[in-house]
XYZ file of N, CA and C in Angstrom:
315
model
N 3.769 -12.966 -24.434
C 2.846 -11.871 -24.256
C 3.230 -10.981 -23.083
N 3.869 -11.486 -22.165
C 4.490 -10.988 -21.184
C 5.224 -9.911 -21.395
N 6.265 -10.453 -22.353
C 7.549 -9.391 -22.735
C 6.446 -8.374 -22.887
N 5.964 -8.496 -24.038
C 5.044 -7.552 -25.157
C 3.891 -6.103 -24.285
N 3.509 -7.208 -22.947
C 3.145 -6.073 -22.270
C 3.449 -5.177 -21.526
N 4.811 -5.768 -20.778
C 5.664 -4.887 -19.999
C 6.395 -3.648 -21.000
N 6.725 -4.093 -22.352
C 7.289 -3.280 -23.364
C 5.802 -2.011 -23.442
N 4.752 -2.461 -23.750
C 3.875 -1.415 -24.304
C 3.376 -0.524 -22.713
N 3.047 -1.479 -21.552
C 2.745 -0.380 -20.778
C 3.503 0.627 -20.057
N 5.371 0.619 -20.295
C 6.177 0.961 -19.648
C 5.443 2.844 -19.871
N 5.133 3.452 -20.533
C 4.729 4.697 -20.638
C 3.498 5.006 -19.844
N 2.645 4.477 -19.442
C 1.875 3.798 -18.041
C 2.494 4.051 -17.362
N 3.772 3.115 -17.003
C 4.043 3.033 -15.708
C 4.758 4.393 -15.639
N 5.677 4.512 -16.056
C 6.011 5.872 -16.248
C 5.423 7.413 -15.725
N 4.851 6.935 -16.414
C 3.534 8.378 -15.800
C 3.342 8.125 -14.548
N 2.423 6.693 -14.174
C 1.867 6.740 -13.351
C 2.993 7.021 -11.817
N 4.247 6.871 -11.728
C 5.360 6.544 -11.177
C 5.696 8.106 -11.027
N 5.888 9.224 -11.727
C 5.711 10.437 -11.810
C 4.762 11.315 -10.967
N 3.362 11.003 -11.028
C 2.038 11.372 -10.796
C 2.096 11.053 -9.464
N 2.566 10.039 -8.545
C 2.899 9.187 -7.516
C 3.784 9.793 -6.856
N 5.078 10.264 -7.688
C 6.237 11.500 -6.641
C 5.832 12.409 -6.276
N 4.868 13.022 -6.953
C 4.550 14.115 -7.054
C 3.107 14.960 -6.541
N 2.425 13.288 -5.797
C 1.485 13.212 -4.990
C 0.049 13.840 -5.758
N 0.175 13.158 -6.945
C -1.317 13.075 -7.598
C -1.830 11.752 -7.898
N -2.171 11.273 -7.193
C -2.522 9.470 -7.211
C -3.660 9.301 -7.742
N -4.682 10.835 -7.863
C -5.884 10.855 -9.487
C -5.251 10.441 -10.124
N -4.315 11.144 -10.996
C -3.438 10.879 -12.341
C -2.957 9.197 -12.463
N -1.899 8.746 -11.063
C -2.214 7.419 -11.284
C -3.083 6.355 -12.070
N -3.954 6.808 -10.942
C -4.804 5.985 -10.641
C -5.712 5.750 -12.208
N -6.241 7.030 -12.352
C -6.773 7.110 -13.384
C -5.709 6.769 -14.448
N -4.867 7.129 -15.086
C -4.011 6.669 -15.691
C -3.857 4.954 -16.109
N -3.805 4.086 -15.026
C -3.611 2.940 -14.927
C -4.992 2.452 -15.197
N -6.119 2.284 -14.963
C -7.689 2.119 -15.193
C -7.660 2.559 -16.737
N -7.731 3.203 -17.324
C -7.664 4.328 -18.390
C -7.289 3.306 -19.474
N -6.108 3.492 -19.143
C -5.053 2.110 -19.805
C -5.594 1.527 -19.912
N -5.953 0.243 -18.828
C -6.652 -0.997 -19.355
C -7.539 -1.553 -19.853
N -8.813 -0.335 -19.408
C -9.514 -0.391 -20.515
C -9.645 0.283 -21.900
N -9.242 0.802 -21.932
C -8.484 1.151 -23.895
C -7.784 -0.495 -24.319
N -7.038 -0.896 -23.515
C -6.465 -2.119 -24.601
C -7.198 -3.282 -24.229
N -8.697 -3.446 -23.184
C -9.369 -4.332 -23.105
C -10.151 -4.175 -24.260
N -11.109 -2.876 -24.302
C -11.794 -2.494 -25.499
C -11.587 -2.155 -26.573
N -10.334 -1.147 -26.587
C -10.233 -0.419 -27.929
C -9.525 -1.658 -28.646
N -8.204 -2.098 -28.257
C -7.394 -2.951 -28.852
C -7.973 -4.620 -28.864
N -8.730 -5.181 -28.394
C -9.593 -6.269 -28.536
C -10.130 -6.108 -29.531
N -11.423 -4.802 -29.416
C -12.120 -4.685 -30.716
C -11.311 -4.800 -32.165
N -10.636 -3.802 -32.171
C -9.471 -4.066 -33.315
C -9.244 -4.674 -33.750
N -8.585 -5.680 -33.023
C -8.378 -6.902 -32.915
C -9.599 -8.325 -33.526
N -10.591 -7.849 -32.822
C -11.200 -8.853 -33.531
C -11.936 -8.518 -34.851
N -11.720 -7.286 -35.667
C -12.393 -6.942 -36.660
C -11.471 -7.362 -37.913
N -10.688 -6.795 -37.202
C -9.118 -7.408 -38.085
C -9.064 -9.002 -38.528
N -8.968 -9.531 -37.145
C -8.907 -11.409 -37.467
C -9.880 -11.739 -36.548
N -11.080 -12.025 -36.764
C -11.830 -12.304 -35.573
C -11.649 -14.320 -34.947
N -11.675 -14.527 -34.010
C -11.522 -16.179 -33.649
C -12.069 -16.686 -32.495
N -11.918 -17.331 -31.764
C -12.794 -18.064 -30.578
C -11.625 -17.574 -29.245
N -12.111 -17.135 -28.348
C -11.321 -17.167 -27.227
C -11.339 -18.342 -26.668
N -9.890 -18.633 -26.193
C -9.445 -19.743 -25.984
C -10.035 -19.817 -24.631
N -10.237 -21.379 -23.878
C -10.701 -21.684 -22.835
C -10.629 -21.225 -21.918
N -8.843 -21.302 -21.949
C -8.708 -20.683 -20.599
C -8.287 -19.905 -19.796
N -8.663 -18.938 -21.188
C -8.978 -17.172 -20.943
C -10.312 -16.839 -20.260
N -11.482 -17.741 -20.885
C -12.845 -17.750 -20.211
C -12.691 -18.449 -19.023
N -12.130 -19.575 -18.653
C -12.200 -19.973 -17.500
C -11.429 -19.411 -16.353
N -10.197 -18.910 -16.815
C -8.958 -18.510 -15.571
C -8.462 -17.195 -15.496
N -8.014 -16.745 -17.083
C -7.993 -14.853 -17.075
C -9.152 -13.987 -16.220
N -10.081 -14.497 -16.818
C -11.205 -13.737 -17.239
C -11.418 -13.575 -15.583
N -12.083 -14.362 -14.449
C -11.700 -14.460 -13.155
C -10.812 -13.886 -12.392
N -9.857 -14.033 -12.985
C -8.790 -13.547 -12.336
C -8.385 -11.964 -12.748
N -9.151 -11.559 -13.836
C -8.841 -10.245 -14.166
C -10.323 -9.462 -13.465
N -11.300 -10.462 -13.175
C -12.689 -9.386 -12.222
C -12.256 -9.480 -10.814
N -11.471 -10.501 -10.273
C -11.292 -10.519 -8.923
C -10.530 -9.472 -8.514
N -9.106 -9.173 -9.079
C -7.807 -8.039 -9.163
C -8.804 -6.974 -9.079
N -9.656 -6.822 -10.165
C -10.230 -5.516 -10.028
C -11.596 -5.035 -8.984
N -12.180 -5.966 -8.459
C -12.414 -6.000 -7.316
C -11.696 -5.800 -6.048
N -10.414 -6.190 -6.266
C -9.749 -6.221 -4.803
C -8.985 -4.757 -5.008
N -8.709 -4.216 -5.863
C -8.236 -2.984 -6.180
C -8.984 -1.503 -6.056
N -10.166 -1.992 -6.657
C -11.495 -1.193 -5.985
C -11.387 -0.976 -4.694
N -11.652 -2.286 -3.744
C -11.897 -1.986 -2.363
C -10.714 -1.771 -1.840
N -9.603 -1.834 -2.138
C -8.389 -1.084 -1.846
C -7.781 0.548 -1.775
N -8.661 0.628 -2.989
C -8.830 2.332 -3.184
C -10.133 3.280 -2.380
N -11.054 2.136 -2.191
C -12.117 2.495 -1.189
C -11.650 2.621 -0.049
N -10.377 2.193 0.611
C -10.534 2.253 1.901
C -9.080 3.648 2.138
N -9.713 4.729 2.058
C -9.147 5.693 2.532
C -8.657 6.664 1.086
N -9.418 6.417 0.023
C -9.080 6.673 -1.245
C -7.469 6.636 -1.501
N -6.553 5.830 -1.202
C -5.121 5.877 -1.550
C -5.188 4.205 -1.615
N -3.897 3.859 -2.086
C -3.469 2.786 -2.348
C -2.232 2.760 -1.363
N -2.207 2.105 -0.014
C -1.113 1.902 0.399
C -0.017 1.392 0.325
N 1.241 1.389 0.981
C 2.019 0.476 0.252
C 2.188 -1.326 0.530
N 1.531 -1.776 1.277
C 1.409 -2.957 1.950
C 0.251 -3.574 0.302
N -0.646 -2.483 0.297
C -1.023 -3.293 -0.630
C -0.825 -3.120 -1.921
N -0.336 -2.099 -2.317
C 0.892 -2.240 -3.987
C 1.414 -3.619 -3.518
N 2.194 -4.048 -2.335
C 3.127 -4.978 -2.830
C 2.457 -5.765 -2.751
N 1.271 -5.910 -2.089
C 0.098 -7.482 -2.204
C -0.537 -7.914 -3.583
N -0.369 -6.888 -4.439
C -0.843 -6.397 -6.184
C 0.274 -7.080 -6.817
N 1.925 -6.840 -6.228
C 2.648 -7.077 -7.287
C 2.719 -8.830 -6.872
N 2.713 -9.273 -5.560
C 2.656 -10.644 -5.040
C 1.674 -11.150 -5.645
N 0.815 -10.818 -6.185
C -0.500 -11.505 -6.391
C -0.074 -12.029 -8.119
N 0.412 -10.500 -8.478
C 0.957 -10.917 -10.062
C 1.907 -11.880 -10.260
N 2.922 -11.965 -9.485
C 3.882 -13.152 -9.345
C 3.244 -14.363 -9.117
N 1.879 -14.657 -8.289
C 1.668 -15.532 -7.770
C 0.436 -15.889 -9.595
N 0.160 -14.925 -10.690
C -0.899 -15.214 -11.394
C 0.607 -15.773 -12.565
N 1.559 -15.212 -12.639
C 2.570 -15.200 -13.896
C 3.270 -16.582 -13.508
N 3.187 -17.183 -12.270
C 3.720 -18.702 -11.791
C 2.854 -19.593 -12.245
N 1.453 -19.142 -11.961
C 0.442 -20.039 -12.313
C 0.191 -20.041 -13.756
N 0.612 -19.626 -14.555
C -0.019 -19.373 -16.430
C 1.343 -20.131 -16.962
N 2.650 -19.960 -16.078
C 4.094 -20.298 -16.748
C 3.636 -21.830 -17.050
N 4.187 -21.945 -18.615
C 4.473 -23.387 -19.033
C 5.121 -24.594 -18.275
């Protein structure tokens, strides 16, 4: 799923990486939010109309957490001075390394 998401959000990042040179970190920002919820909602829903099934455990127990906390800490990250610095992009991408270690088989 990994591959699969780095493949689909690369036009995301893209943009958002653009929007960022070019010192519109709305566009980012919004951009990246935007995104995720379209493929939390739009593509879930889809998804479950299509094949509907039980979410697995420990998506409810460990994703699910771990995807309100990120966005909590990202919030108050953007709260504090409306920018995203760079100390904490790389505390975002450490954090992902530290969530993609913990899920690895």
């Amino acid at each position: 799923l990994t591959i699969v998401a780095v493949g689909t959000s690369m036009p995301e990042f893209v943009t958002s990486v653009v929007a960022g040179l070019k010192r519109q970190g709305d566009v980012a920002f919004g951009n990246i939010v935007g995104s995720n919820i379209y493929n939390i909602l739009g593509i879930g829903g889809a998804t479950a109309l299509i094949a509907p099934g039980a979410v697995p455990a420990e998506i409810v127990s460990f994703d699910n957490l771990v995807m309100i906390g990120v966005s909590v800490v990202l919030v108050a990250f953007a709260w504090t001075g409306l920018r995203i610095a760079r100390w904490e992009g790389a505390a975002l991408l450490v954090g992902y390394g530290i969530y993609l270690y913990a899920i690895w088989p």
